[in-house]
PDB file of C-alpha atoms in Angstrom:
ATOM      1  CA  MET A 453      53.419  29.063 122.578  1.00 39.00           C
ATOM      2  CA  PHE A 454      52.288  28.048 119.179  1.00 38.00           C
ATOM      3  CA  ARG A 455      54.995  28.478 116.523  1.00 43.00           C
ATOM      4  CA  VAL A 456      54.031  28.994 112.826  1.00 45.00           C
ATOM      5  CA  ASN A 457      55.982  29.071 109.558  1.00 47.00           C
ATOM      6  CA  ILE A 458      56.417  32.729 108.522  1.00 45.00           C
ATOM      7  CA  ALA A 459      56.514  31.920 104.723  1.00 46.00           C
ATOM      8  CA  ALA A 460      53.317  29.946 105.053  1.00 50.00           C
ATOM      9  CA  ARG A 461      51.535  32.736 106.770  1.00 50.00           C
ATOM     10  CA  ALA A 462      52.751  35.232 104.107  1.00 48.00           C
ATOM     11  CA  ALA A 463      51.324  33.218 101.366  1.00 48.00           C
ATOM     12  CA  ALA A 464      47.878  33.205 102.972  1.00 50.00           C
ATOM     13  CA  HIS A 465      48.103  36.897 104.267  1.00 51.00           C
ATOM     14  CA  PRO A 466      50.484  38.938 101.847  1.00 55.00           C
ATOM     15  CA  GLU A 467      50.198  41.756 104.436  1.00 57.00           C
ATOM     16  CA  LEU A 468      52.232  39.762 106.924  1.00 50.00           C
ATOM     17  CA  ALA A 469      55.224  39.861 104.679  1.00 53.00           C
ATOM     18  CA  SER A 470      54.973  43.530 104.404  1.00 55.00           C
ATOM     19  CA  ARG A 471      54.515  43.941 108.214  1.00 56.00           C
ATOM     20  CA  VAL A 472      57.465  41.815 109.032  1.00 57.00           C
ATOM     21  CA  ARG A 473      59.604  43.891 106.422  1.00 61.00           C
ATOM     22  CA  VAL A 474      58.486  47.132 107.858  1.00 58.00           C
ATOM     23  CA  ALA A 475      58.928  45.924 111.413  1.00 57.00           C
ATOM     24  CA  SER A 476      62.418  44.772 110.870  1.00 72.00           C
ATOM     25  CA  ARG A 477      63.396  48.102 109.322  1.00 77.00           C
ATOM     26  CA  PHE A 478      61.754  50.073 111.725  1.00 81.00           C
ATOM     27  CA  GLY A 479      63.172  48.012 114.669  1.00 82.00           C
ATOM     28  CA  PHE A 480      66.737  48.318 113.261  1.00 89.00           C
ATOM     29  CA  VAL A 481      66.447  52.183 112.962  1.00 91.00           C
ATOM     30  CA  LEU A 482      64.785  52.467 116.431  1.00 92.00           C
ATOM     31  CA  GLY A 483      67.430  50.444 117.951  1.00 94.00           C
ATOM     32  CA  LEU A 484      70.232  52.353 116.204  1.00 95.00           C
ATOM     33  CA  ALA A 485      68.876  55.807 117.434  1.00 96.00           C
ATOM     34  CA  THR A 486      68.521  54.283 120.888  1.00 96.00           C
ATOM     35  CA  THR A 487      72.237  53.233 120.902  1.00 97.00           C
ATOM     36  CA  VAL A 488      73.529  56.629 119.619  1.00 98.00           C
ATOM     37  CA  LEU A 489      71.378  58.808 121.846  1.00 98.00           C
ATOM     38  CA  SER A 490      71.981  56.586 125.038  1.00 98.00           C
ATOM     39  CA  LEU A 491      75.787  56.938 124.282  1.00 97.00           C
ATOM     40  CA  ALA A 492      75.431  60.701 123.618  1.00 98.00           C
ATOM     41  CA  GLY A 493      73.562  60.802 127.103  1.00 98.00           C
ATOM     42  CA  VAL A 494      76.685  59.237 128.657  1.00 98.00           C
ATOM     43  CA  TRP A 495      79.066  61.556 127.249  1.00 98.00           C
ATOM     44  CA  LEU A 496      76.764  64.601 128.295  1.00 98.00           C
ATOM     45  CA  VAL A 497      76.548  63.384 131.834  1.00 98.00           C
ATOM     46  CA  TRP A 498      80.435  62.926 131.994  1.00 97.00           C
ATOM     47  CA  LYS A 499      81.022  66.301 130.403  1.00 97.00           C
ATOM     48  CA  VAL A 500      78.720  68.236 132.749  1.00 97.00           C
ATOM     49  CA  PHE A 501      79.214  66.312 136.017  1.00 96.00           C
ATOM     50  CA  VAL A 502      82.942  65.261 135.805  1.00 95.00           C
ATOM     51  CA  THR A 503      84.691  67.801 133.696  1.00 95.00           C
ATOM     52  CA  THR A 504      83.190  70.904 135.141  1.00 95.00           C
ATOM     53  CA  ALA A 505      83.942  72.288 138.508  1.00 93.00           C
ATOM     54  CA  GLU A 506      80.168  73.173 139.210  1.00 93.00           C
ATOM     55  CA  GLY A 507      79.244  69.600 137.992  1.00 94.00           C
ATOM     56  CA  GLN A 508      81.763  67.958 140.464  1.00 93.00           C
ATOM     57  CA  ARG A 509      80.648  70.264 143.299  1.00 92.00           C
ATOM     58  CA  VAL A 510      76.902  69.314 142.856  1.00 93.00           C
ATOM     59  CA  ASP A 511      77.836  65.649 142.420  1.00 93.00           C
ATOM     60  CA  GLN A 512      80.026  65.381 145.363  1.00 92.00           C
ATOM     61  CA  ALA A 513      77.653  67.040 147.541  1.00 93.00           C
ATOM     62  CA  ALA A 514      74.978  64.280 146.760  1.00 93.00           C
ATOM     63  CA  MET A 515      77.702  61.632 147.548  1.00 92.00           C
ATOM     64  CA  ASP A 516      78.649  63.406 150.827  1.00 91.00           C
ATOM     65  CA  GLY A 517      75.083  63.638 151.933  1.00 92.00           C
ATOM     66  CA  ALA A 518      74.783  59.930 152.093  1.00 90.00           C
ATOM     67  CA  GLN A 519      76.581  60.179 155.608  1.00 88.00           C
ATOM     68  CA  PHE A 520      73.339  61.141 157.044  1.00 85.00           C
ATOM     69  CA  GLY A 521      71.293  58.159 158.022  1.00 77.00           C
ATOM     70  CA  ARG A 522      73.859  55.712 156.501  1.00 77.00           C
ATOM     71  CA  THR A 523      74.009  53.380 159.317  1.00 77.00           C
ATOM     72  CA  ARG A 524      70.339  52.151 159.040  1.00 83.00           C
ATOM     73  CA  LEU A 525      70.137  52.248 155.258  1.00 85.00           C
ATOM     74  CA  TRP A 526      73.400  50.563 154.824  1.00 85.00           C
ATOM     75  CA  GLN A 527      71.903  47.439 156.454  1.00 86.00           C
ATOM     76  CA  ILE A 528      69.616  47.149 153.631  1.00 84.00           C
ATOM     77  CA  ALA A 529      72.182  48.391 150.856  1.00 89.00           C
ATOM     78  CA  GLU A 530      74.953  46.106 151.760  1.00 87.00           C
ATOM     79  CA  PRO A 531      73.167  42.837 151.002  1.00 88.00           C
ATOM     80  CA  VAL A 532      71.937  44.119 147.763  1.00 84.00           C
ATOM     81  CA  LEU A 533      75.476  45.191 146.519  1.00 87.00           C
ATOM     82  CA  GLU A 534      76.801  41.762 147.770  1.00 86.00           C
ATOM     83  CA  ILE A 535      74.577  40.052 145.305  1.00 83.00           C
ATOM     84  CA  VAL A 536      76.427  41.666 142.327  1.00 80.00           C
ATOM     85  CA  SER A 537      79.342  39.745 141.363  1.00 78.00           C
ATOM     86  CA  VAL A 538      81.152  38.040 138.406  1.00 74.00           C
ATOM     87  CA  PRO A 539      80.002  34.476 139.196  1.00 81.00           C
ATOM     88  CA  ALA A 540      76.441  35.663 139.755  1.00 80.00           C
ATOM     89  CA  LEU A 541      76.447  37.595 136.551  1.00 80.00           C
ATOM     90  CA  ALA A 542      77.725  34.603 134.766  1.00 83.00           C
ATOM     91  CA  ILE A 543      75.055  32.299 136.169  1.00 86.00           C
ATOM     92  CA  VAL A 544      72.164  34.724 135.433  1.00 82.00           C
ATOM     93  CA  VAL A 545      73.442  35.094 131.644  1.00 83.00           C
ATOM     94  CA  VAL A 546      73.891  31.289 131.285  1.00 87.00           C
ATOM     95  CA  ALA A 547      70.611  30.633 132.779  1.00 87.00           C
ATOM     96  CA  ALA A 548      68.735  33.292 130.614  1.00 84.00           C
ATOM     97  CA  MET A 549      70.511  31.936 127.382  1.00 85.00           C
ATOM     98  CA  SER A 550      69.580  28.485 128.302  1.00 87.00           C
ATOM     99  CA  ILE A 551      65.875  29.502 128.388  1.00 84.00           C
ATOM    100  CA  ALA A 552      66.317  31.098 124.952  1.00 83.00           C
ATOM    101  CA  VAL A 553      68.020  28.043 123.588  1.00 84.00           C
ATOM    102  CA  LEU A 554      65.233  25.678 125.047  1.00 84.00           C
ATOM    103  CA  ARG A 555      62.557  27.918 123.342  1.00 78.00           C
ATOM    104  CA  ARG A 556      64.631  27.608 120.159  1.00 81.00           C
ATOM    105  CA  ARG A 557      65.073  31.257 120.045  1.00 82.00           C
ATOM    106  CA  TRP A 558      68.730  31.403 118.865  1.00 85.00           C
ATOM    107  CA  MET A 559      68.857  35.023 118.001  1.00 88.00           C
ATOM    108  CA  LEU A 560      67.356  35.875 121.606  1.00 89.00           C
ATOM    109  CA  ALA A 561      70.230  33.965 123.251  1.00 90.00           C
ATOM    110  CA  LEU A 562      72.647  36.034 121.063  1.00 91.00           C
ATOM    111  CA  GLN A 563      70.881  39.160 122.137  1.00 92.00           C
ATOM    112  CA  ILE A 564      71.153  38.242 125.814  1.00 92.00           C
ATOM    113  CA  ALA A 565      74.814  37.676 125.566  1.00 92.00           C
ATOM    114  CA  VAL A 566      75.560  40.807 123.545  1.00 94.00           C
ATOM    115  CA  LEU A 567      73.452  42.875 126.084  1.00 95.00           C
ATOM    116  CA  VAL A 568      75.028  41.774 129.214  1.00 94.00           C
ATOM    117  CA  ILE A 569      78.523  41.258 127.994  1.00 94.00           C
ATOM    118  CA  GLY A 570      78.592  44.297 125.918  1.00 96.00           C
ATOM    119  CA  ALA A 571      77.220  46.726 128.579  1.00 97.00           C
ATOM    120  CA  ASN A 572      79.663  45.506 131.222  1.00 95.00           C
ATOM    121  CA  LEU A 573      82.823  45.612 128.838  1.00 96.00           C
ATOM    122  CA  THR A 574      81.673  49.112 127.804  1.00 98.00           C
ATOM    123  CA  THR A 575      81.346  50.287 131.394  1.00 97.00           C
ATOM    124  CA  GLN A 576      84.763  48.993 132.301  1.00 96.00           C
ATOM    125  CA  GLY A 577      86.440  50.236 129.107  1.00 97.00           C
ATOM    126  CA  LEU A 578      84.728  53.736 129.609  1.00 97.00           C
ATOM    127  CA  LYS A 579      85.861  53.873 133.301  1.00 96.00           C
ATOM    128  CA  TYR A 580      89.368  52.850 132.993  1.00 94.00           C
ATOM    129  CA  LEU A 581      90.422  53.455 129.506  1.00 94.00           C
ATOM    130  CA  VAL A 582      88.310  56.230 127.855  1.00 96.00           C
ATOM    131  CA  LEU A 583      87.033  58.806 130.543  1.00 95.00           C
ATOM    132  CA  ASP A 584      89.078  60.568 133.065  1.00 93.00           C
ATOM    133  CA  ARG A 585      88.437  62.787 136.117  1.00 92.00           C
ATOM    134  CA  PRO A 586      90.187  66.044 135.883  1.00 92.00           C
ATOM    135  CA  ASP A 587      91.492  67.708 139.003  1.00 89.00           C
ATOM    136  CA  LEU A 588      89.483  70.926 139.475  1.00 89.00           C
ATOM    137  CA  GLY A 589      90.186  71.487 142.992  1.00 84.00           C
ATOM    138  CA  VAL A 590      86.722  70.520 144.069  1.00 83.00           C
ATOM    139  CA  THR A 591      86.608  66.938 145.108  1.00 74.00           C
ATOM    140  CA  TYR A 592      89.067  64.953 147.264  1.00 71.00           C
ATOM    141  CA  VAL A 593      88.491  61.625 145.278  1.00 62.00           C
ATOM    142  CA  LEU A 594      89.812  62.125 141.886  1.00 68.00           C
ATOM    143  CA  SER A 595      89.880  58.606 140.450  1.00 81.00           C
ATOM    144  CA  ASN A 596      87.321  58.201 137.770  1.00 91.00           C
ATOM    145  CA  ALA A 597      84.190  55.895 138.637  1.00 93.00           C
ATOM    146  CA  LEU A 598      81.779  56.643 135.836  1.00 95.00           C
ATOM    147  CA  PRO A 599      79.919  54.628 134.943  1.00 97.00           C
ATOM    148  CA  SER A 600      79.062  52.479 137.849  1.00 96.00           C
ATOM    149  CA  GLY A 601      79.991  48.718 137.420  1.00 94.00           C
ATOM    150  CA  HIS A 602      77.473  47.390 139.952  1.00 94.00           C
ATOM    151  CA  THR A 603      74.646  49.384 138.350  1.00 96.00           C
ATOM    152  CA  THR A 604      75.588  48.172 134.963  1.00 96.00           C
ATOM    153  CA  ALA A 605      75.619  44.611 136.221  1.00 95.00           C
ATOM    154  CA  ALA A 606      72.317  44.760 137.908  1.00 95.00           C
ATOM    155  CA  ALA A 607      70.487  46.634 135.082  1.00 96.00           C
ATOM    156  CA  SER A 608      72.002  44.546 132.278  1.00 96.00           C
ATOM    157  CA  VAL A 609      70.797  41.237 134.006  1.00 94.00           C
ATOM    158  CA  ALA A 610      67.336  42.859 134.585  1.00 95.00           C
ATOM    159  CA  GLY A 611      67.206  43.811 131.071  1.00 95.00           C
ATOM    160  CA  ALA A 612      68.126  40.335 129.818  1.00 93.00           C
ATOM    161  CA  ALA A 613      65.387  39.027 132.169  1.00 92.00           C
ATOM    162  CA  VAL A 614      62.967  41.276 130.139  1.00 94.00           C
ATOM    163  CA  LEU A 615      64.097  39.930 126.874  1.00 92.00           C
ATOM    164  CA  VAL A 616      63.834  36.185 127.809  1.00 91.00           C
ATOM    165  CA  VAL A 617      60.387  36.037 129.181  1.00 89.00           C
ATOM    166  CA  PRO A 618      57.295  35.872 126.914  1.00 87.00           C
ATOM    167  CA  PRO A 619      55.665  39.015 125.981  1.00 87.00           C
ATOM    168  CA  ARG A 620      52.866  38.782 128.509  1.00 90.00           C
ATOM    169  CA  ALA A 621      55.207  38.377 131.279  1.00 92.00           C
ATOM    170  CA  ARG A 622      57.535  41.439 130.173  1.00 94.00           C
ATOM    171  CA  PRO A 623      55.662  44.298 131.918  1.00 95.00           C
ATOM    172  CA  TYR A 624      55.897  42.565 135.179  1.00 95.00           C
ATOM    173  CA  THR A 625      59.420  41.494 134.722  1.00 96.00           C
ATOM    174  CA  ALA A 626      60.350  45.181 133.789  1.00 97.00           C
ATOM    175  CA  VAL A 627      58.855  46.229 137.055  1.00 97.00           C
ATOM    176  CA  ILE A 628      60.884  43.874 139.147  1.00 96.00           C
ATOM    177  CA  GLY A 629      63.917  44.273 137.164  1.00 95.00           C
ATOM    178  CA  GLY A 630      63.770  48.143 137.134  1.00 96.00           C
ATOM    179  CA  ALA A 631      63.083  47.977 141.045  1.00 96.00           C
ATOM    180  CA  TYR A 632      66.268  45.810 141.437  1.00 95.00           C
ATOM    181  CA  ALA A 633      68.390  48.110 139.236  1.00 96.00           C
ATOM    182  CA  ALA A 634      67.336  51.196 140.928  1.00 96.00           C
ATOM    183  CA  LEU A 635      67.715  49.794 144.326  1.00 95.00           C
ATOM    184  CA  THR A 636      71.366  48.591 143.446  1.00 96.00           C
ATOM    185  CA  GLY A 637      71.966  52.102 142.060  1.00 96.00           C
ATOM    186  CA  VAL A 638      70.652  53.968 145.097  1.00 96.00           C
ATOM    187  CA  SER A 639      72.696  51.385 147.351  1.00 95.00           C
ATOM    188  CA  THR A 640      75.942  52.504 145.788  1.00 95.00           C
ATOM    189  CA  LEU A 641      74.972  56.113 146.779  1.00 94.00           C
ATOM    190  CA  VAL A 642      74.196  54.958 150.331  1.00 94.00           C
ATOM    191  CA  GLY A 643      77.462  53.291 150.513  1.00 92.00           C
ATOM    192  CA  GLN A 644      79.218  56.263 149.237  1.00 91.00           C
ATOM    193  CA  TRP A 645      80.687  53.831 146.556  1.00 92.00           C
ATOM    194  CA  HIS A 646      79.456  56.112 143.439  1.00 93.00           C
ATOM    195  CA  ARG A 647      78.146  59.610 142.707  1.00 95.00           C
ATOM    196  CA  PRO A 648      74.715  59.883 141.040  1.00 97.00           C
ATOM    197  CA  SER A 649      76.248  60.789 137.720  1.00 97.00           C
ATOM    198  CA  ASP A 650      78.059  57.305 137.742  1.00 97.00           C
ATOM    199  CA  VAL A 651      74.899  55.512 138.244  1.00 98.00           C
ATOM    200  CA  VAL A 652      72.915  57.368 135.648  1.00 98.00           C
ATOM    201  CA  ALA A 653      75.769  56.809 133.125  1.00 98.00           C
ATOM    202  CA  ALA A 654      75.601  53.080 133.840  1.00 98.00           C
ATOM    203  CA  LEU A 655      71.827  52.857 133.226  1.00 98.00           C
ATOM    204  CA  LEU A 656      72.323  54.828 129.906  1.00 98.00           C
ATOM    205  CA  VAL A 657      74.976  52.423 128.989  1.00 98.00           C
ATOM    206  CA  VAL A 658      72.714  49.547 129.252  1.00 98.00           C
ATOM    207  CA  LEU A 659      70.070  51.255 127.282  1.00 98.00           C
ATOM    208  CA  ALA A 660      72.495  51.777 124.569  1.00 98.00           C
ATOM    209  CA  TRP A 661      73.078  47.900 124.450  1.00 97.00           C
ATOM    210  CA  CYS A 662      69.291  47.229 124.488  1.00 96.00           C
ATOM    211  CA  GLY A 663      69.357  49.304 121.400  1.00 96.00           C
ATOM    212  CA  VAL A 664      71.796  46.983 119.940  1.00 96.00           C
ATOM    213  CA  ALA A 665      69.637  43.889 121.001  1.00 94.00           C
ATOM    214  CA  THR A 666      66.780  45.431 119.272  1.00 93.00           C
ATOM    215  CA  MET A 667      68.861  45.752 116.113  1.00 92.00           C
ATOM    216  CA  LEU A 668      69.656  42.209 116.291  1.00 91.00           C
ATOM    217  CA  ALA A 669      66.035  41.304 116.867  1.00 87.00           C
ATOM    218  CA  ALA A 670      65.265  43.294 113.615  1.00 85.00           C
ATOM    219  CA  MET A 671      67.985  41.224 111.637  1.00 81.00           C
ATOM    220  CA  GLY A 672      66.775  38.070 113.063  1.00 72.00           C
ATOM    221  CA  GLN A 673      63.128  38.905 111.774  1.00 66.00           C
ATOM    222  CA  ARG A 674      64.524  39.884 108.320  1.00 57.00           C
ATOM    223  CA  SER A 675      66.456  36.559 108.089  1.00 53.00           C
ATOM    224  CA  GLU A 676      63.491  34.401 109.061  1.00 49.00           C
ATOM    225  CA  ARG A 677      61.396  36.016 106.523  1.00 49.00           C
ATOM    226  CA  ARG A 678      64.000  35.691 103.736  1.00 48.00           C
ATOM    227  CA  GLY A 679      64.762  32.093 104.692  1.00 44.00           C
ATOM    228  CA  GLY A 680      61.291  30.772 105.242  1.00 43.00           C
ATOM    229  CA  ARG A 681      62.263  29.581 108.582  1.00 44.00           C
ATOM    230  CA  GLU A 682      59.867  29.136 111.611  1.00 42.00           C
ATOM    231  CA  GLY A 683      59.372  32.209 113.822  1.00 45.00           C
ATOM    232  CA  ARG A 684      56.905  33.691 116.301  1.00 48.00           C
ATOM    233  CA  ALA A 685      53.412  34.497 115.033  1.00 46.00           C
ATOM    234  CA  PRO A 686      53.100  38.342 115.487  1.00 50.00           C
ATOM    235  CA  GLY A 687      50.735  39.489 118.056  1.00 53.00           C
ATOM    236  CA  ARG A 688      49.388  42.714 119.599  1.00 60.00           C
ATOM    237  CA  ARG A 689      52.301  45.194 120.034  1.00 70.00           C
ATOM    238  CA  PHE A 690      51.178  46.710 123.175  1.00 78.00           C
ATOM    239  CA  SER A 691      49.248  44.623 125.740  1.00 86.00           C
ATOM    240  CA  THR A 692      47.313  46.367 128.598  1.00 89.00           C
ATOM    241  CA  GLY A 693      49.937  45.571 131.014  1.00 90.00           C
ATOM    242  CA  THR A 694      52.625  46.840 128.756  1.00 93.00           C
ATOM    243  CA  VAL A 695      50.748  50.289 128.320  1.00 94.00           C
ATOM    244  CA  VAL A 696      50.388  50.634 132.096  1.00 96.00           C
ATOM    245  CA  VAL A 697      54.016  49.861 132.992  1.00 96.00           C
ATOM    246  CA  VAL A 698      55.363  51.931 130.103  1.00 97.00           C
ATOM    247  CA  THR A 699      52.987  54.768 131.171  1.00 97.00           C
ATOM    248  CA  GLY A 700      54.144  54.447 134.774  1.00 97.00           C
ATOM    249  CA  GLY A 701      57.760  54.338 133.838  1.00 97.00           C
ATOM    250  CA  TYR A 702      57.601  57.609 131.857  1.00 98.00           C
ATOM    251  CA  VAL A 703      55.418  59.371 134.642  1.00 98.00           C
ATOM    252  CA  LEU A 704      58.028  58.250 137.220  1.00 97.00           C
ATOM    253  CA  ALA A 705      60.769  59.655 135.007  1.00 98.00           C
ATOM    254  CA  LEU A 706      58.958  62.875 134.514  1.00 98.00           C
ATOM    255  CA  VAL A 707      57.870  63.253 138.153  1.00 98.00           C
ATOM    256  CA  ALA A 708      61.259  62.157 139.717  1.00 97.00           C
ATOM    257  CA  GLY A 709      63.380  63.921 137.048  1.00 97.00           C
ATOM    258  CA  VAL A 710      61.536  67.393 137.785  1.00 98.00           C
ATOM    259  CA  ALA A 711      62.154  66.887 141.553  1.00 97.00           C
ATOM    260  CA  ALA A 712      65.812  65.786 140.916  1.00 97.00           C
ATOM    261  CA  TRP A 713      66.319  68.896 138.602  1.00 96.00           C
ATOM    262  CA  SER A 714      65.014  71.146 141.423  1.00 96.00           C
ATOM    263  CA  ALA A 715      67.079  69.752 143.959  1.00 95.00           C
ATOM    264  CA  MET A 716      70.164  70.312 141.747  1.00 93.00           C
ATOM    265  CA  ILE A 717      69.262  73.901 141.143  1.00 94.00           C
ATOM    266  CA  GLU A 718      68.961  74.348 144.927  1.00 92.00           C
ATOM    267  CA  THR A 719      72.381  72.654 145.345  1.00 91.00           C
ATOM    268  CA  ARG A 720      73.820  74.669 142.609  1.00 89.00           C
ATOM    269  CA  ARG A 721      72.694  77.994 144.268  1.00 87.00           C
ATOM    270  CA  ALA A 722      73.766  77.042 147.691  1.00 81.00           C
ATOM    271  CA  GLY A 723      76.714  79.246 148.999  1.00 74.00           C
ATOM    272  CA  SER A 724      78.093  76.434 151.092  1.00 78.00           C
ATOM    273  CA  LEU A 725      77.388  72.758 150.815  1.00 76.00           C
ATOM    274  CA  ASP A 726      78.619  71.883 154.408  1.00 79.00           C
ATOM    275  CA  GLY A 727      75.194  71.989 156.119  1.00 79.00           C
ATOM    276  CA  ARG A 728      72.870  69.051 156.674  1.00 85.00           C
ATOM    277  CA  THR A 729      70.093  70.645 154.751  1.00 88.00           C
ATOM    278  CA  GLU A 730      72.274  71.393 151.530  1.00 89.00           C
ATOM    279  CA  LEU A 731      73.803  67.906 151.702  1.00 92.00           C
ATOM    280  CA  LEU A 732      70.600  66.131 152.007  1.00 92.00           C
ATOM    281  CA  THR A 733      68.882  68.084 149.433  1.00 93.00           C
ATOM    282  CA  ALA A 734      71.718  67.075 146.976  1.00 94.00           C
ATOM    283  CA  TYR A 735      71.605  63.508 148.280  1.00 95.00           C
ATOM    284  CA  VAL A 736      67.887  63.081 147.780  1.00 95.00           C
ATOM    285  CA  GLY A 737      68.004  64.783 144.341  1.00 96.00           C
ATOM    286  CA  GLY A 738      70.851  62.365 143.271  1.00 96.00           C
ATOM    287  CA  ALA A 739      68.538  59.375 144.279  1.00 96.00           C
ATOM    288  CA  LEU A 740      65.526  60.792 142.420  1.00 97.00           C
ATOM    289  CA  GLY A 741      67.890  61.244 139.425  1.00 97.00           C
ATOM    290  CA  VAL A 742      68.553  57.490 139.607  1.00 97.00           C
ATOM    291  CA  LEU A 743      64.746  56.631 139.895  1.00 97.00           C
ATOM    292  CA  ALA A 744      63.929  58.881 136.996  1.00 98.00           C
ATOM    293  CA  THR A 745      66.669  57.401 134.761  1.00 98.00           C
ATOM    294  CA  THR A 746      65.728  53.640 135.656  1.00 98.00           C
ATOM    295  CA  GLY A 747      61.965  54.374 134.936  1.00 97.00           C
ATOM    296  CA  PHE A 748      62.970  55.846 131.601  1.00 98.00           C
ATOM    297  CA  VAL A 749      65.324  53.068 130.679  1.00 98.00           C
ATOM    298  CA  PHE A 750      62.789  50.143 131.510  1.00 97.00           C
ATOM    299  CA  ALA A 751      59.865  51.805 129.996  1.00 97.00           C
ATOM    300  CA  THR A 752      61.926  52.475 126.717  1.00 97.00           C
ATOM    301  CA  LEU A 753      63.190  48.962 126.781  1.00 96.00           C
ATOM    302  CA  LEU A 754      59.525  47.705 126.684  1.00 95.00           C
ATOM    303  CA  VAL A 755      58.592  50.280 123.984  1.00 94.00           C
ATOM    304  CA  LEU A 756      61.621  48.983 121.862  1.00 92.00           C
ATOM    305  CA  ARG A 757      60.596  45.280 122.084  1.00 88.00           C
ATOM    306  CA  ALA A 758      56.832  46.159 121.349  1.00 86.00           C
ATOM    307  CA  LEU A 759      57.554  48.409 118.363  1.00 83.00           C
ATOM    308  CA  ALA A 760      59.965  46.071 116.675  1.00 73.00           C
ATOM    309  CA  ARG A 761      57.173  43.405 116.460  1.00 64.00           C
ATOM    310  CA  PRO A 762      55.025  43.280 113.526  1.00 54.00           C
ATOM    311  CA  ARG A 763      51.286  43.664 113.980  1.00 52.00           C
ATOM    312  CA  ALA A 764      48.872  40.734 114.149  1.00 47.00           C
ATOM    313  CA  VAL A 765      47.163  39.469 111.253  1.00 41.00           C
ATOM    314  CA  PRO A 766      44.121  36.965 111.182  1.00 41.00           C
ATOM    315  CA  ALA A 767      44.973  33.263 111.525  1.00 39.00           C
ATOM    316  CA  ALA A 768      45.181  31.127 108.312  1.00 39.00           C
TER     317      ALA A 768
END
C-alpha cells in the first residue's frame, strides 16, 4: 500500500488537513460514545438478568434448555471452546501486533494490545471483583459468571483481526471473525458453561474496547497531522463490501433480536419452565440473542473504523 506524507498532501490540498482534523475529532467522540454506551449495556444486562428474580428465571431456563440435543451439538462445541486459551490468545495478539509493526503502524499495534488485553482484563475484573450474583431463590448455581471469558477472548481476537488487515479485507474478516465469536458464544451455551446474559455482556465488553481503540486511532491521526509524519492516504470510507457486511450485520441484529425478544416474552409468560417446549424456547431465544449481539458488535466495529477515516481527496 502506498504511503504519503500528510503534511505534503495538506500543502497541495488544504481540504485534506481540515478533513483529517474533523475525522480525528469525530472518531474520538464516536469511540468515546461507543465505550460509554457499551459499558452501560453491560450494566443493564447484569441488572436485568442477574439482580432480578424474573431475569434469573428466564436466563436459567435458556441454560437448562441446552440439555436437549446436547450430545450431538457438544461434538461441535467442545473443539471450538478448546481453541480458546491463554497461550492461544497470546500467540494471536503477538502475531497481530507483529503484522502492524511490519506495516510500520505503531499506533495500530497499540490499539490491538489495548483491545485484547483491556477487554479480557475487564471481563475478569467485572466477573470476580465488581459484579455479584444475589441469591434470589431462583437458580441453583449462584456464582457470578457474567461476562463470559471464553466469548470475550474469541471476540477480542476477532476484533483485533479486523483492525490489523487492510481496509479492503475488513468486511470479509469481520464476517469470519464474527462467525467465530458467535460460534464460541453459542458453544458455551451448548456446554452449559454460561447463560445467554454472560455471552451478551462479554460481546459488549469487547465493543467497549473497540471504542477505546477508535479513540486511539483518532489521536494517532491528530499526532501525525501535527508532526508532519507519514501516514496512510485517506480513501473511501465505505467500500461496497463494507456496506454489504454492515447492512447484513444490522439486519441480522434486528431479525435475530426480535425473535430473541419474542422467545423471552414467551418464556417470561410461561407458568412453568420444566417442560421441553418451554426450555427449548428459552434456549433458542438465548442463542438468537447471542447472534443478534454479535451482528451488531461487528457491524458497529466496521462503522467505527470507516467513519474515523477522513474522506478521499484528489492525488497531488
